[in-house]
Amino acid sequence: MAKVIDFKYDKPTWCPGCGDYTVLAAMQQACVGLGLEPEQVCCVSGIGCAGKIAQHFGGYGFHSLHGRSIPTATGIKLANQELVVIAAGGDGDGYGIGLGHSLHAMRRNIDITYIVMDNHIYGLTTGKLSPNSQKGFKTKTSPKGSAEDPIRPVEMAIVTGSSFVAQAFSGNVKQMVSIFEQGIKHKGFSLINVFSPCVTFNKVNTYDWFKEHIVNMDEDESFDPTNRMDALRRVHEVESVCTGVIYREERPAFHETMLGASETAGVHLDLDLAEEEMQSLIDQFRR
Amino acid sequence: MAKVIDFKYDKPTWCPGCGDYTVLAAMQQACVGLGLEPEQVCCVSGIGCAGKIAQHFGGYGFHSLHGRSIPTATGIKLANQELVVIAAGGDGDGYGIGLGHSLHAMRRNIDITYIVMDNHIYGLTTGKLSPNSQKGFKTKTSPKGSAEDPIRPVEMAIVTGSSFVAQAFSGNVKQMVSIFEQGIKHKGFSLINVFSPCVTFNKVNTYDWFKEHIVNMDEDESFDPTNRMDALRRVHEVESVCTGVIYREERPAFHETMLGASETAGVHLDLDLAEEEMQSLIDQFRR
Amino acid sequence: MQFCLDTAGTYYLRNSIVRGVHMNKQLTWKVGGAQGEGIDSTGEILATTLNRIGYYIFAYRHFMSLIKGGHTNYKIRISSEPVRYHGDDLQVLVAFDQLSINENLREMNADGVIIYDDKFQAELPEGSAVRLCPVPLTGIAKELGNVIIKNMVAAGASCRLLNLELQPFFEVVEEKFGSKGKDLIERNIKAIQQGYDYMKEHFADEMFQLPTAPQVDRPHLLMTGNEAVGLGALLAGCRFLAAYPITPATEILYWLLENMPNYGGKIVQAEDEIAACIMAIGANYAGVRAMTSTSGPGFSLMMEALGLAGISETPLVIVDVMRGGPSTGLPTKTEQSDINQATYGSHGEMPRIVLAPTTIEECFYYMIDAFNLAERYQCPVIVTSDLYLGMSKQSVDDLDMSRVVIDRGAVVTQEELDQRGQKTYPRYAVTESGISPRPFPGMPHGRFCALSNEHDDTGLEIEDTDGRVAQMDKRFRKLDTFNGGEHVSYKGPEQPDVVLVGFGSTTAQIAEAFAELSSTYSIGHLQIGCVYPFPTEAVRKILAHTKQIFVIENNKTGQLAQMLQQNVGMVDKVEAILKYNGNPFTVRDITTTVRG
Amino acid sequence: MQFCLDTAGTYYLRNSIVRGVHMNKQLTWKVGGAQGEGIDSTGEILATTLNRIGYYIFAYRHFMSLIKGGHTNYKIRISSEPVRYHGDDLQVLVAFDQLSINENLREMNADGVIIYDDKFQAELPEGSAVRLCPVPLTGIAKELGNVIIKNMVAAGASCRLLNLELQPFFEVVEEKFGSKGKDLIERNIKAIQQGYDYMKEHFADEMFQLPTAPQVDRPHLLMTGNEAVGLGALLAGCRFLAAYPITPATEILYWLLENMPNYGGKIVQAEDEIAACIMAIGANYAGVRAMTSTSGPGFSLMMEALGLAGISETPLVIVDVMRGGPSTGLPTKTEQSDINQATYGSHGEMPRIVLAPTTIEECFYYMIDAFNLAERYQCPVIVTSDLYLGMSKQSVDDLDMSRVVIDRGAVVTQEELDQRGQKTYPRYAVTESGISPRPFPGMPHGRFCALSNEHDDTGLEIEDTDGRVAQMDKRFRKLDTFNGGEHVSYKGPEQPDVVLVGFGSTTAQIAEAFAELSSTYSIGHLQIGCVYPFPTEAVRKILAHTKQIFVIENNKTGQLAQMLQQNVGMVDKVEAILKYNGNPFTVRDITTTVRG
Ligand SMILES: Cc1ncc(C[n+]2csc(CCOP(=O)(O)OP(=O)(O)O)c2C)c(N)n1
Ligand SMILES: Cc1ncc(C[n+]2csc(CCOP(=O)(O)OP(=O)(O)O)c2C)c(N)n1
Ligand code: SF4
Ligand code: SF4
Ligand SMILES: [Mg+2]
Ligand SMILES: [Mg+2]
């Protein structure tokens, strides 16, 4: 059985105190908790501070292009459905440049877990407006405050068909690990938006700010995450600042229902066709 | 005062019976109804059967790239806020390849009217799956039926911050004209999703099908389009097959609040700076 | 280098003009009308039947970017020998409207015959010798209860004009509509028969005599370039396709949709071409041979992804079926204008291979090469077909199964990994060949991170100068052993005065021009099937003593000519013959210019 | 052609090695440490003050793609004459950690001095003559109550070593922190003073003597290439920028964010580079001069949009600040590897112009050219700067305001439209020059449709051959009158044996190498500021009688060399000097190779 150390590779280079450290740790713990071996897990990320996670995670990794973790992960999952595929990256990556991909993967219900390290800012490019920065938020690219409404990832995900939607907080590792485990176990697309503070560039949405504002839905017994409308309502009420499993539904995953769905992972197929097989394919054209 | 004929240019080449004919007609009537002159209106489209509308509309036009009508329209509106900018195109254009742009424009509340001719199919590329095709829908690219959940444009738009959200139907021109007029008058982003049947390739979502299924919210007096949660609930209940104004809110448009917002349209600015002005800009660097 | 052309019999033949029975070694036929009138199916039925009875055919579709209306036509060249081009001239035209006559008359031979629907009054310019045969195509169809089957009436009339037996046509109709019920079959058969009869009765002495059909045990393969690409990919072991619909590449998607799932393959209609290309990269990384297919606009969207495949050393096959550019351009017209982007596109620098199949057969073979090269060199391979090659249909003698060999390149085995027993595998080890073995995710002890950043051997990003140079040099070393010359073909004398040079789909017309010009010139025909890395050595050898070089390209700026000048020099000897009006070359386009 | 270089005084100088007071015509200083330690601000304060007292400085930043940690440094070359390069050598190093010593020692002169933080034990390789000066940088800062101001202590120590007066430094500090309160200012001033005093006390006889500062009434302009681009754009009348953040282009966005809104300009941080580029196209179409700025990955994403601007004949300016590729590559390192993509990128073919400013001043002037050319020729203009040019800071003598001329090209007036009085305007009229006047939306009687499809003169899509050829030819005629030769500069004898050829940012190092080699070789220096259309005539004239051509480029494959070979020939005479390790050229890189 693998241990946390087996899921580590190299020392991360994030700023001290960056929320991404505990996200990585929680991912590692969740994998161990689920009894996974490092080679079974593939972490796919985009570009950004958050995106560096693929390099530091001890499983297979693909540190892809900015905004393109989702199509990369989709290709991997459909090529080898046996792999546990975790896509991970920043809020700019997933809700900005990559927004279209994220949503299409949700409605297809691709069986991947998507962890967004949402710091409401562009970290790696040194503090610029993110699509999830709050209105009025001042950054180097919004010196007078942002004039844009932020993306509402959780509501959007519920509406678009993500079959598992949750939020976590870097300051609450225990809950985060539990949510990661649930998300990974969930068959279908899991969006896990993690409030992961950028201690260097975001001086508003800090650990303290989140601690003060977060509503923990996991602790609310009246809340039923299988009730879509209720989930939408509650999330909107708390202006998205909540943690816990917010919505879940059971729906077949894309690789189970797509054309060509099969038990055998593509990577295990025998590519050499028998002579007759080839001939019969060619003979199709003798029409 | 301009007449409908002034908003016509050339004869459209759509298949006889295509829903797009009445969309064009309704656009023309709405412009006339609002007392607009052709030169005041700019119609921006993407690629697809629907996209050809920009060529046939008698105002200024920009038949842009597949999926890129929204950024084109955004650039135009921000350069000259005096123009009435109508973006228009197919469901593939706006909800498939162009999905990210559509949503970002909504949350920015760019003051344009976006008319999507939603035929649940790719018309111009001769009958392929669209992101808004129904699950199980058979097309040339989904011979065994689609395995994907369709996009839910109206819910998505409400959640993402489109400040005016409506649906119309090619088979009900009167309502369509009224909705177009409201959408154009509305300050901010207006999404108008029009069920515009593709008579050649979509043999399921036909005029008759829509007539049978559409719920007209405009006729429901109990329905209040300023109530966000209620709008979401109702639309979901009818599986998006409804027409009418579904949601509206008042919110400043992007060109009013963005950095550099001003009364003067960019196109009217005098570009020649006085010698001293230039010198003072340069002198900034004597630091 | 190899001589892969065998088009000896396809050169241009002028038919003797004889009224009544025309003797032909080959014949060209065309049907034209508005889109949505069944033009294609008329052509298809003729093409299929003729191929089945042993003729070699080449069929070319002309169509427009709208669904109904406009002008469309379908041309077939029929021969007793292999043909790869639909011919400069036209002998028989079936016209559903006057527009079809106007659009196609200039192509017609003096001895040509036009069958047209007598519901309109055909007009010819004064002095035209072309013979008109009005036939009540719509009339007969209406009588049979369905206006749309006028296309079958037209097929029947054509049969008579070409002096063909009807039985094989009936068989094809039966097969084609088998699932749709007896009624429909019978109606179609009747339509054919009545068209035939009408022609026979009213224009008894209008007849073309086709050459005797070659004896065949079984029909030739009848395939388009796009189908050949699909078949090639499948036999090459491709088991994942992600694509976004676009003319003229879509038939690749169709063919694979129909066939790949049977072999465990998966197909995704992606949300856009960026996603399509990157999904294919993901699948390749995971160990499945994967590709994407597109045309110009989609290809432009893949430029960033191309670099990702390059630096992460992930195999990738992109098929770009070129069409008229720039931008949305001419979606339904052919052009060869993307090879610059294929060669130079994407920021920064990384190895890649650009193959340009020159025939429909090569569309098949090159796909096998493409997948092998992509995995051998762990880099993107771009296959540039075009609308003309992709959508034209041709009788193909046979395909050589022995050329279907799958070489997956340097893949590390589980044994090797176990032996190492390390947590991490140096996926990007700096090797002498530049090629580093790769594990597939899922394999124990094979952990690495693929990266879009510059990286060290296990895939940690680096910014130091030595590591950077080591990786850049390693990547570029990979192609040291690649020989683009294998994808070059030459025909002609050893030291020709004049050489006709082309790449990709222009082969057939150049070959016919070459055959025609050979009698008067010391001339050679050089066809390039790999534009990058440019096969400099092979090309230089052939051109060494040449006095004049004509580079023939379906584009405006002479992209191949520029590559030639860049790599081989000879700036002053090169003259480009360019065509960018949307149509493929005619043989005459070439011979006229060469004759000067 | 023009001689726009005036770097006579910038050639490489070897300093005499004298202990104690070193006499210098110029001096190089560097501070190094971990990212986040205030390295940049140490450099900035020195650069600003030196510039203010009249010196010419050139400052170069070395940094990494992470926010904290790693190694970063800031180098300044100080001279009494204009300098455009930070120099091969290093005389003074301020090291905050041992890594800074390790990374930079090989650059140091034998007479160099290292000031280092005495909280660590500095190590030098055996035999190094470099002199070490431990200073309690952290110690003093801590005493002053804030560890971060160790950078000011370092600045103070440096002042003493360079024998500079403190007063100007204090003034700069006061201005810089003016808004942040007296306390902070005082603490910083104290830190500087104590660093100075410590040096004076402990290393009294270590001192470099700078040349006398030139007398100036007002400071030189101190600007980066990115700032120059921003300023140039604004003065050129640009009033719309859409961009997506990316290193090393972001400072353009910053500068314009600060300044453009004051002139009614609008700025959008787009959701991605596709949107950014297309928003700029939309704004240009609507009549506002608009641009986008990016680096390689973003530029790759703009390839489809590039074609849209091309076929719709919409003016467009794209600034590509190049960085290490391919893919995400080396985000914080310099490279000149995107000119292939700038020249050949996007499928299909359309006219475009690619300018490559060769100095920071030219970043300003070329932006004015870019906007004028884009509107004059109604086509995309790509300006390729790079990280080195974009982020380096230089003292600039002055900018020539008389070169700020706005030419909006062929725009139809309302009068003309009214006179026509038609509903529609033939925006794409086939004119002799290929340039067709354009109305702006909003103008009565000016209606047209801009199209990504091939189109007729008012903007209806067409697919016919004649219309197509007419439009293609029209578009390509536009550049017939463009003379890329205006953006070429040459220095040297009329018939040089050897020519050093570069493009873009390599100017300064080539100029210094040229100056050094001039004494022994018949040598010329040709710098190309326009890579497409390639200035073939101008270049051929210069190279006509040359025996050897060295093409110097910051890339791996020799992109300019290839263009040279393609357009000018001379395949055999060309030797490429290439560097792709992420760093800019040194003078020695060039001289060593030329000397052979
Ligand atoms: C196509 C492209 N555009 C821009 C960039 C530059 N870039 C790198 S990371 C980043 C944003 C990072 O923000 P986010 O995704 O929120 O991640 P964070 O750094 O905050 O974790 C950008 C714009 C890029 N690498 N590629
Ligand atoms: C980048 C790019 N990819 C693909 C295409 C091909 N294409 C043209 S229209 C279209 C889809 C049209 O569907 P939709 O937007 O729903 O419009 P409709 O034709 O149904 O009105 C596609 C895929 C293109 N023009 N550009
Ligand atoms: S800049 Fe922000 S997001 Fe990036 S590593 Fe530092 S704290 Fe984390
Ligand atoms: S194909 Fe469909 S969408 Fe296109 S014009 Fe015809 S009916 Fe309309
Ligand atoms: Mg972020
Ligand atoms: Mg559609």
PDB file of N, CA, C and O in Angstrom, chain C residues 318-346:
ATOM      1  N   ILE C 318      -1.679  15.043 -37.154  1.00  0.00           N
ATOM      2  CA  ILE C 318      -2.705  16.003 -37.570  1.00  0.00           C
ATOM      3  C   ILE C 318      -2.894  15.864 -39.071  1.00  0.00           C
ATOM      4  O   ILE C 318      -1.924  15.933 -39.815  1.00  0.00           O
ATOM      5  N   VAL C 319      -4.125  15.645 -39.492  1.00  0.00           N
ATOM      6  CA  VAL C 319      -4.399  15.661 -40.923  1.00  0.00           C
ATOM      7  C   VAL C 319      -5.061  16.990 -41.249  1.00  0.00           C
ATOM      8  O   VAL C 319      -6.086  17.338 -40.671  1.00  0.00           O
ATOM      9  N   ASP C 320      -4.455  17.733 -42.137  1.00  0.00           N
ATOM     10  CA  ASP C 320      -5.016  19.009 -42.575  1.00  0.00           C
ATOM     11  C   ASP C 320      -5.455  18.865 -44.025  1.00  0.00           C
ATOM     12  O   ASP C 320      -4.631  18.789 -44.923  1.00  0.00           O
ATOM     13  N   VAL C 321      -6.760  18.783 -44.211  1.00  0.00           N
ATOM     14  CA  VAL C 321      -7.292  18.708 -45.568  1.00  0.00           C
ATOM     15  C   VAL C 321      -7.496  20.152 -46.028  1.00  0.00           C
ATOM     16  O   VAL C 321      -8.468  20.803 -45.647  1.00  0.00           O
ATOM     17  N   MET C 322      -6.553  20.628 -46.829  1.00  0.00           N
ATOM     18  CA  MET C 322      -6.509  22.055 -47.140  1.00  0.00           C
ATOM     19  C   MET C 322      -7.665  22.498 -48.045  1.00  0.00           C
ATOM     20  O   MET C 322      -8.125  21.755 -48.896  1.00  0.00           O
ATOM     21  N   ARG C 323      -8.089  23.721 -47.837  1.00  0.00           N
ATOM     22  CA  ARG C 323      -9.127  24.330 -48.668  1.00  0.00           C
ATOM     23  C   ARG C 323      -8.712  25.770 -48.968  1.00  0.00           C
ATOM     24  O   ARG C 323      -7.679  26.230 -48.487  1.00  0.00           O
ATOM     25  N   GLY C 324      -9.516  26.492 -49.719  1.00  0.00           N
ATOM     26  CA  GLY C 324      -9.152  27.856 -50.091  1.00  0.00           C
ATOM     27  C   GLY C 324      -9.087  28.772 -48.893  1.00  0.00           C
ATOM     28  O   GLY C 324     -10.036  28.848 -48.118  1.00  0.00           O
ATOM     29  N   GLY C 325      -7.986  29.475 -48.733  1.00  0.00           N
ATOM     30  CA  GLY C 325      -7.812  30.404 -47.634  1.00  0.00           C
ATOM     31  C   GLY C 325      -7.743  31.807 -48.180  1.00  0.00           C
ATOM     32  O   GLY C 325      -8.016  32.011 -49.354  1.00  0.00           O
ATOM     33  N   PRO C 326      -7.393  32.779 -47.398  1.00  0.00           N
ATOM     34  CA  PRO C 326      -7.137  32.672 -45.968  1.00  0.00           C
ATOM     35  C   PRO C 326      -8.447  32.707 -45.183  1.00  0.00           C
ATOM     36  O   PRO C 326      -9.499  32.870 -45.776  1.00  0.00           O
ATOM     37  N   SER C 327      -8.350  32.558 -43.879  1.00  0.00           N
ATOM     38  CA  SER C 327      -9.507  32.657 -42.987  1.00  0.00           C
ATOM     39  C   SER C 327     -10.587  31.661 -43.430  1.00  0.00           C
ATOM     40  O   SER C 327     -10.267  30.594 -43.948  1.00  0.00           O
ATOM     41  N   THR C 328     -11.840  32.013 -43.262  1.00  0.00           N
ATOM     42  CA  THR C 328     -12.883  31.082 -43.686  1.00  0.00           C
ATOM     43  C   THR C 328     -12.785  30.862 -45.199  1.00  0.00           C
ATOM     44  O   THR C 328     -13.049  29.759 -45.699  1.00  0.00           O
ATOM     45  N   GLY C 329     -12.367  31.891 -45.898  1.00  0.00           N
ATOM     46  CA  GLY C 329     -11.965  31.774 -47.298  1.00  0.00           C
ATOM     47  C   GLY C 329     -12.969  31.131 -48.223  1.00  0.00           C
ATOM     48  O   GLY C 329     -14.091  31.592 -48.379  1.00  0.00           O
ATOM     49  N   LEU C 330     -12.540  30.054 -48.864  1.00  0.00           N
ATOM     50  CA  LEU C 330     -13.358  29.317 -49.828  1.00  0.00           C
ATOM     51  C   LEU C 330     -13.526  27.890 -49.307  1.00  0.00           C
ATOM     52  O   LEU C 330     -12.810  26.984 -49.713  1.00  0.00           O
ATOM     53  N   PRO C 331     -14.507  27.680 -48.439  1.00  0.00           N
ATOM     54  CA  PRO C 331     -14.602  26.396 -47.731  1.00  0.00           C
ATOM     55  C   PRO C 331     -14.808  25.204 -48.658  1.00  0.00           C
ATOM     56  O   PRO C 331     -14.518  24.080 -48.275  1.00  0.00           O
ATOM     57  N   THR C 332     -15.322  25.441 -49.842  1.00  0.00           N
ATOM     58  CA  THR C 332     -15.653  24.312 -50.716  1.00  0.00           C
ATOM     59  C   THR C 332     -14.720  24.228 -51.911  1.00  0.00           C
ATOM     60  O   THR C 332     -15.021  23.530 -52.873  1.00  0.00           O
ATOM     61  N   LYS C 333     -13.601  24.949 -51.834  1.00  0.00           N
ATOM     62  CA  LYS C 333     -12.691  24.939 -52.973  1.00  0.00           C
ATOM     63  C   LYS C 333     -11.315  24.455 -52.543  1.00  0.00           C
ATOM     64  O   LYS C 333     -10.940  24.560 -51.377  1.00  0.00           O
ATOM     65  N   THR C 334     -10.574  23.955 -53.505  1.00  0.00           N
ATOM     66  CA  THR C 334      -9.295  23.345 -53.151  1.00  0.00           C
ATOM     67  C   THR C 334      -8.157  24.352 -53.203  1.00  0.00           C
ATOM     68  O   THR C 334      -8.216  25.345 -53.928  1.00  0.00           O
ATOM     69  N   GLU C 335      -7.142  24.089 -52.426  1.00  0.00           N
ATOM     70  CA  GLU C 335      -5.950  24.933 -52.424  1.00  0.00           C
ATOM     71  C   GLU C 335      -4.837  24.173 -51.690  1.00  0.00           C
ATOM     72  O   GLU C 335      -5.110  23.265 -50.922  1.00  0.00           O
ATOM     73  N   GLN C 336      -3.618  24.562 -51.965  1.00  0.00           N
ATOM     74  CA  GLN C 336      -2.466  23.965 -51.271  1.00  0.00           C
ATOM     75  C   GLN C 336      -1.707  25.070 -50.557  1.00  0.00           C
ATOM     76  O   GLN C 336      -0.512  25.234 -50.773  1.00  0.00           O
ATOM     77  N   SER C 337      -2.388  25.767 -49.690  1.00  0.00           N
ATOM     78  CA  SER C 337      -1.765  26.971 -49.151  1.00  0.00           C
ATOM     79  C   SER C 337      -1.441  26.899 -47.668  1.00  0.00           C
ATOM     80  O   SER C 337      -1.132  27.907 -47.054  1.00  0.00           O
ATOM     81  N   ASP C 338      -1.491  25.722 -47.096  1.00  0.00           N
ATOM     82  CA  ASP C 338      -1.191  25.626 -45.661  1.00  0.00           C
ATOM     83  C   ASP C 338       0.186  25.050 -45.362  1.00  0.00           C
ATOM     84  O   ASP C 338       0.525  24.843 -44.193  1.00  0.00           O
ATOM     85  N   ILE C 339       0.994  24.772 -46.387  1.00  0.00           N
ATOM     86  CA  ILE C 339       2.257  24.103 -46.030  1.00  0.00           C
ATOM     87  C   ILE C 339       3.230  25.050 -45.342  1.00  0.00           C
ATOM     88  O   ILE C 339       4.070  24.608 -44.565  1.00  0.00           O
ATOM     89  N   ASN C 340       3.105  26.320 -45.591  1.00  0.00           N
ATOM     90  CA  ASN C 340       3.930  27.255 -44.818  1.00  0.00           C
ATOM     91  C   ASN C 340       3.594  27.154 -43.337  1.00  0.00           C
ATOM     92  O   ASN C 340       4.473  27.061 -42.490  1.00  0.00           O
ATOM     93  N   GLN C 341       2.304  27.182 -43.056  1.00  0.00           N
ATOM     94  CA  GLN C 341       1.918  27.093 -41.641  1.00  0.00           C
ATOM     95  C   GLN C 341       2.292  25.725 -41.055  1.00  0.00           C
ATOM     96  O   GLN C 341       2.723  25.638 -39.901  1.00  0.00           O
ATOM     97  N   ALA C 342       2.142  24.676 -41.847  1.00  0.00           N
ATOM     98  CA  ALA C 342       2.512  23.348 -41.346  1.00  0.00           C
ATOM     99  C   ALA C 342       4.002  23.303 -41.021  1.00  0.00           C
ATOM    100  O   ALA C 342       4.428  22.697 -40.039  1.00  0.00           O
ATOM    101  N   THR C 343       4.789  23.973 -41.830  1.00  0.00           N
ATOM    102  CA  THR C 343       6.244  23.931 -41.679  1.00  0.00           C
ATOM    103  C   THR C 343       6.741  24.895 -40.605  1.00  0.00           C
ATOM    104  O   THR C 343       7.651  24.578 -39.847  1.00  0.00           O
ATOM    105  N   TYR C 344       6.155  26.078 -40.561  1.00  0.00           N
ATOM    106  CA  TYR C 344       6.683  27.129 -39.700  1.00  0.00           C
ATOM    107  C   TYR C 344       5.748  27.528 -38.571  1.00  0.00           C
ATOM    108  O   TYR C 344       6.100  28.380 -37.761  1.00  0.00           O
ATOM    109  N   GLY C 345       4.543  26.999 -38.551  1.00  0.00           N
ATOM    110  CA  GLY C 345       3.567  27.449 -37.570  1.00  0.00           C
ATOM    111  C   GLY C 345       3.943  27.062 -36.155  1.00  0.00           C
ATOM    112  O   GLY C 345       4.712  26.130 -35.943  1.00  0.00           O
ATOM    113  N   SER C 346       3.390  27.735 -35.195  1.00  0.00           N
ATOM    114  CA  SER C 346       3.671  27.644 -33.764  1.00  0.00           C
ATOM    115  C   SER C 346       4.914  28.474 -33.448  1.00  0.00           C
ATOM    116  O   SER C 346       5.874  28.472 -34.198  1.00  0.00           O
TER     117      SER C 346
END
